[in-house]
Short mmCIF file of C-alpha atoms in Angstrom, two decimals:
data_model
loop_
_atom_site.label_atom_id
_atom_site.label_comp_id
_atom_site.label_asym_id
_atom_site.label_seq_id
_atom_site.Cartn_x
_atom_site.Cartn_y
_atom_site.Cartn_z
CA MET A 91 -9.95 -16.03 13.94
CA ALA A 92 -9.85 -14.95 10.31
CA THR A 93 -7.32 -12.43 9.10
CA ARG A 94 -8.59 -9.86 6.58
CA LEU A 95 -5.83 -9.21 4.09
CA TYR A 96 -5.96 -6.47 1.47
CA LEU A 97 -3.21 -6.80 -1.17
CA MET A 98 -2.91 -3.64 -3.24
CA ARG A 99 -1.04 -2.61 -6.36
CA HIS A 100 0.91 0.67 -6.33
CA GLY A 101 -0.17 3.81 -8.21
CA GLN A 102 0.89 4.73 -11.72
CA THR A 103 4.63 5.28 -12.22
CA LEU A 104 6.83 6.92 -14.83
CA PHE A 105 7.82 3.49 -16.17
CA ASN A 106 4.15 2.53 -16.45
CA VAL A 107 3.62 5.55 -18.71
CA GLN A 108 6.79 4.81 -20.70
CA GLU A 109 5.80 1.13 -20.95
CA ARG A 110 9.07 0.01 -19.42
CA ILE A 111 9.73 -3.14 -17.40
CA GLN A 112 10.07 -2.30 -13.71
CA GLY A 113 10.69 -5.30 -11.55
CA TRP A 114 13.35 -4.68 -8.94
CA SER A 115 14.24 -1.39 -10.61
CA ASP A 116 12.10 1.55 -9.58
CA SER A 117 10.55 4.72 -10.92
CA PRO A 118 8.58 7.47 -9.19
CA LEU A 119 4.84 7.84 -9.02
CA THR A 120 3.47 10.22 -11.61
CA ASP A 121 1.13 13.06 -10.67
CA LEU A 122 -1.70 10.76 -11.71
CA GLY A 123 -0.25 7.96 -9.59
CA ILE A 124 -0.21 10.26 -6.57
CA GLU A 125 -3.82 11.21 -7.20
CA GLN A 126 -4.77 7.55 -7.65
CA ALA A 127 -3.31 6.68 -4.25
CA ARG A 128 -5.14 9.56 -2.59
CA GLN A 129 -8.36 8.54 -4.31
CA ALA A 130 -7.92 4.97 -3.05
CA GLY A 131 -7.42 6.31 0.46
CA GLN A 132 -10.64 8.27 0.16
CA TYR A 133 -12.44 5.14 -1.02
CA PHE A 134 -11.26 3.29 2.09
CA LYS A 135 -12.52 6.10 4.33
CA GLU A 136 -15.90 6.30 2.63
CA HIS A 137 -16.37 2.54 2.97
CA GLY A 138 -15.18 2.33 6.58
CA MET A 139 -12.14 0.22 5.71
CA THR A 140 -9.51 0.43 8.45
CA PHE A 141 -6.26 -1.48 8.95
CA ASP A 142 -4.48 -2.72 12.05
CA ARG A 143 -1.14 -3.30 10.35
CA LEU A 144 0.50 -1.88 7.23
CA TYR A 145 3.07 -3.45 4.91
CA CYS A 146 4.64 -2.72 1.54
CA SER A 147 7.45 -3.98 -0.65
CA THR A 148 10.87 -2.34 -0.40
CA SER A 149 10.29 -0.52 -3.70
CA GLU A 150 9.71 3.21 -3.32
CA ARG A 151 6.65 3.18 -5.57
CA ALA A 152 4.98 0.85 -3.08
CA SER A 153 5.96 2.76 0.07
CA ASP A 154 4.95 6.09 -1.47
CA THR A 155 1.58 4.63 -2.42
CA LEU A 156 1.04 3.27 1.08
CA GLU A 157 1.88 6.62 2.71
CA LEU A 158 -0.47 8.50 0.38
CA VAL A 159 -3.29 6.00 0.88
CA THR A 160 -3.08 5.87 4.67
CA GLY A 161 -1.17 8.98 5.77
CA ALA A 162 1.00 6.67 7.88
CA THR A 163 4.76 6.87 8.28
CA GLU A 164 5.16 3.74 10.40
CA TYR A 165 4.83 0.45 8.54
CA THR A 166 6.83 -2.64 7.62
CA ARG A 167 8.72 -2.98 4.34
CA LEU A 168 9.30 -6.52 3.06
CA LYS A 169 11.52 -7.78 0.26
CA GLY A 170 9.31 -10.85 0.03
CA ILE A 171 6.50 -8.96 -1.70
CA LYS A 172 8.69 -7.16 -4.25
CA GLU A 173 7.99 -7.48 -7.94
CA MET A 174 9.75 -10.15 -10.01
CA ASN A 175 13.40 -9.57 -10.86
CA PHE A 176 13.62 -9.48 -14.67
CA GLY A 177 17.42 -9.36 -14.84
CA ARG A 178 18.76 -7.69 -17.99
CA PHE A 179 15.21 -6.85 -19.04
CA GLU A 180 14.91 -4.33 -16.19
CA GLY A 181 14.16 -0.86 -17.54
CA GLN A 182 13.69 -2.10 -21.11
CA GLN A 183 10.55 -1.59 -23.19
CA GLU A 184 7.69 -3.94 -22.33
CA TYR A 185 7.42 -5.23 -25.89
CA LEU A 186 10.70 -7.09 -25.30
CA HIS A 187 8.92 -9.49 -22.94
CA PRO A 188 8.56 -12.91 -24.57
CA PRO A 189 5.04 -13.97 -25.55
CA HIS A 190 3.04 -14.99 -22.51
CA GLU A 191 2.60 -18.58 -23.63
CA VAL A 192 6.37 -18.94 -24.19
CA ARG A 193 7.23 -17.53 -20.79
CA ARG A 194 4.63 -19.74 -19.10
CA ALA A 195 5.91 -22.85 -20.90
CA VAL A 196 9.56 -22.17 -20.07
CA GLY A 197 9.00 -20.95 -16.50
CA ASN A 198 12.58 -19.78 -16.02
CA TYR A 199 12.97 -17.48 -19.03
CA TYR A 200 14.48 -14.63 -17.00
CA VAL A 201 16.90 -16.78 -15.01
CA VAL A 202 19.41 -16.99 -17.86
CA HIS A 203 19.21 -13.19 -18.05
CA GLY A 204 20.04 -12.73 -14.36
CA GLY A 205 16.46 -12.64 -13.08
CA GLU A 206 14.08 -14.91 -11.17
CA SER A 207 12.07 -17.95 -12.21
CA ASP A 208 8.28 -17.97 -12.02
CA SER A 209 8.37 -20.68 -9.34
CA GLY A 210 10.95 -18.74 -7.34
CA VAL A 211 8.78 -15.62 -7.28
CA GLN A 212 5.72 -17.65 -6.38
CA GLN A 213 7.47 -19.33 -3.45
CA ARG A 214 8.91 -16.03 -2.23
CA VAL A 215 5.66 -14.08 -2.33
CA LYS A 216 3.57 -16.94 -0.92
CA ALA A 217 5.95 -17.32 2.03
CA ALA A 218 5.90 -13.58 2.76
CA VAL A 219 2.11 -13.18 2.48
CA THR A 220 1.48 -16.31 4.54
CA GLN A 221 3.77 -14.99 7.27
CA ILE A 222 1.92 -11.66 7.26
CA ALA A 223 -1.40 -13.48 7.62
CA GLN A 224 -0.14 -15.75 10.40
CA ASP A 225 1.38 -12.82 12.32
CA ASN A 226 -1.91 -10.91 12.26
CA ASP A 227 -4.54 -13.41 13.35
CA GLY A 228 -7.92 -11.70 13.56
CA ARG A 229 -6.58 -8.37 12.32
CA SER A 230 -7.14 -6.30 9.19
CA VAL A 231 -4.00 -5.78 7.11
CA LEU A 232 -3.11 -3.66 4.08
CA ALA A 233 -0.03 -4.56 2.02
CA VAL A 234 1.04 -2.65 -1.10
CA SER A 235 2.82 -4.74 -3.71
CA HIS A 236 2.94 -5.12 -7.50
CA ALA A 237 0.76 -6.56 -10.27
CA GLY A 238 3.12 -9.38 -11.22
CA ALA A 239 3.85 -10.34 -7.63
CA LEU A 240 0.14 -10.41 -6.78
CA MET A 241 -0.64 -12.58 -9.81
CA HIS A 242 2.20 -14.95 -8.93
CA PHE A 243 0.81 -15.22 -5.40
CA MET A 244 -2.55 -16.34 -6.75
CA ARG A 245 -0.92 -18.97 -8.93
CA ALA A 246 1.10 -20.14 -5.94
CA ILE A 247 -2.04 -20.82 -3.90
CA GLY A 248 -3.89 -22.44 -6.79
CA ILE A 249 -6.25 -19.63 -7.81
CA ASP A 250 -6.76 -19.18 -11.55
CA PHE A 251 -7.51 -15.46 -11.67
CA GLU A 252 -6.94 -15.17 -15.42
CA LYS A 253 -10.23 -16.90 -16.15
CA TYR A 254 -12.08 -13.77 -15.04
CA GLY A 255 -10.52 -11.70 -17.81
CA ILE A 256 -9.85 -8.70 -15.56
CA PHE A 257 -6.49 -7.13 -14.72
CA PRO A 258 -5.35 -5.40 -11.52
CA HIS A 259 -4.83 -1.85 -12.73
CA ASN A 260 -2.98 0.70 -10.60
CA CYS A 261 -4.26 0.78 -7.00
CA ALA A 262 -6.45 -2.30 -7.50
CA VAL A 263 -7.00 -4.22 -4.25
CA PHE A 264 -7.40 -7.95 -3.72
CA ASP A 265 -9.58 -8.72 -0.70
CA TYR A 266 -8.63 -11.99 1.03
CA THR A 267 -9.43 -13.78 4.24
CA PHE A 268 -7.01 -16.24 5.84
CA GLU A 269 -8.27 -18.84 8.28
CA ALA A 270 -7.16 -22.36 9.24
CA GLY A 271 -4.25 -22.12 6.83
CA GLN A 272 -6.42 -21.30 3.81
CA PHE A 273 -6.69 -18.12 1.75
CA THR A 274 -10.01 -17.12 0.23
CA LEU A 275 -10.10 -14.41 -2.43
CA LYS A 276 -13.36 -12.56 -1.77
CA ALA A 277 -13.15 -9.74 -4.32
CA MET A 278 -11.05 -7.45 -6.43
CA ILE A 279 -11.74 -3.81 -5.67
CA ASP A 280 -11.07 -1.01 -8.16
CA PRO A 281 -11.22 2.05 -5.87
CA LEU A 282 -10.66 4.42 -8.80
CA LYS A 283 -13.91 3.30 -10.43
CA SER A 284 -15.68 2.40 -7.17
CA GLN A 285 -16.19 -1.04 -8.64
CA VAL A 286 -16.10 -4.37 -6.80
CA TYR A 287 -15.70 -7.68 -8.61
CA ARG A 288 -17.21 -10.30 -6.31
CA LEU A 289 -15.25 -13.55 -6.24
CA GLU A 290 -15.13 -16.62 -4.04
CA GLU A 291 -11.91 -18.52 -4.73
CA SER A 292 -10.14 -20.56 -2.06
CA SER A 293 -6.56 -21.78 -2.01
CA GLU A 294 -5.77 -25.43 -2.60
#
């Protein structure tokens, strides 16, 4: 049976507002972030979206978002779906990131600064998400993670999401199915705008 897997980004945080890099470091949800999570939860209710199992990364911004969205206090926290570790760049201003094309070409830019490589993050997140999907055959699952981690997951399974020219803003949700060892990205949902971007991308 197919597993329905909803991978969600957390709500707005203080570091988001301050435009700071927050990988393994953490910052609290803002008042707007709290409202975003509640609004996403209302969207799920209005559209009859229910979940058999709940997961989030070990970062507090993810667990707080999950609790606000679902009202649940029992769920599983996983290090495997944490954001990328940016090493010495943690907590610094976002403009200090290298240009995207440089980072993509190098692939391990943050390793020399005490962080993770792109391939390392991709392997980590892919393994964690695949395990979630395999453990929940035929179920509906919600997992709250991070923008970078979710983008790395797509690259790991061979989906070129960047060609669509859209970005997973706070509380955006990626709607996947998993069956016979293959992920299919069905849509990206923006519950804050009640907008659904229909997609049909399958893993390699």
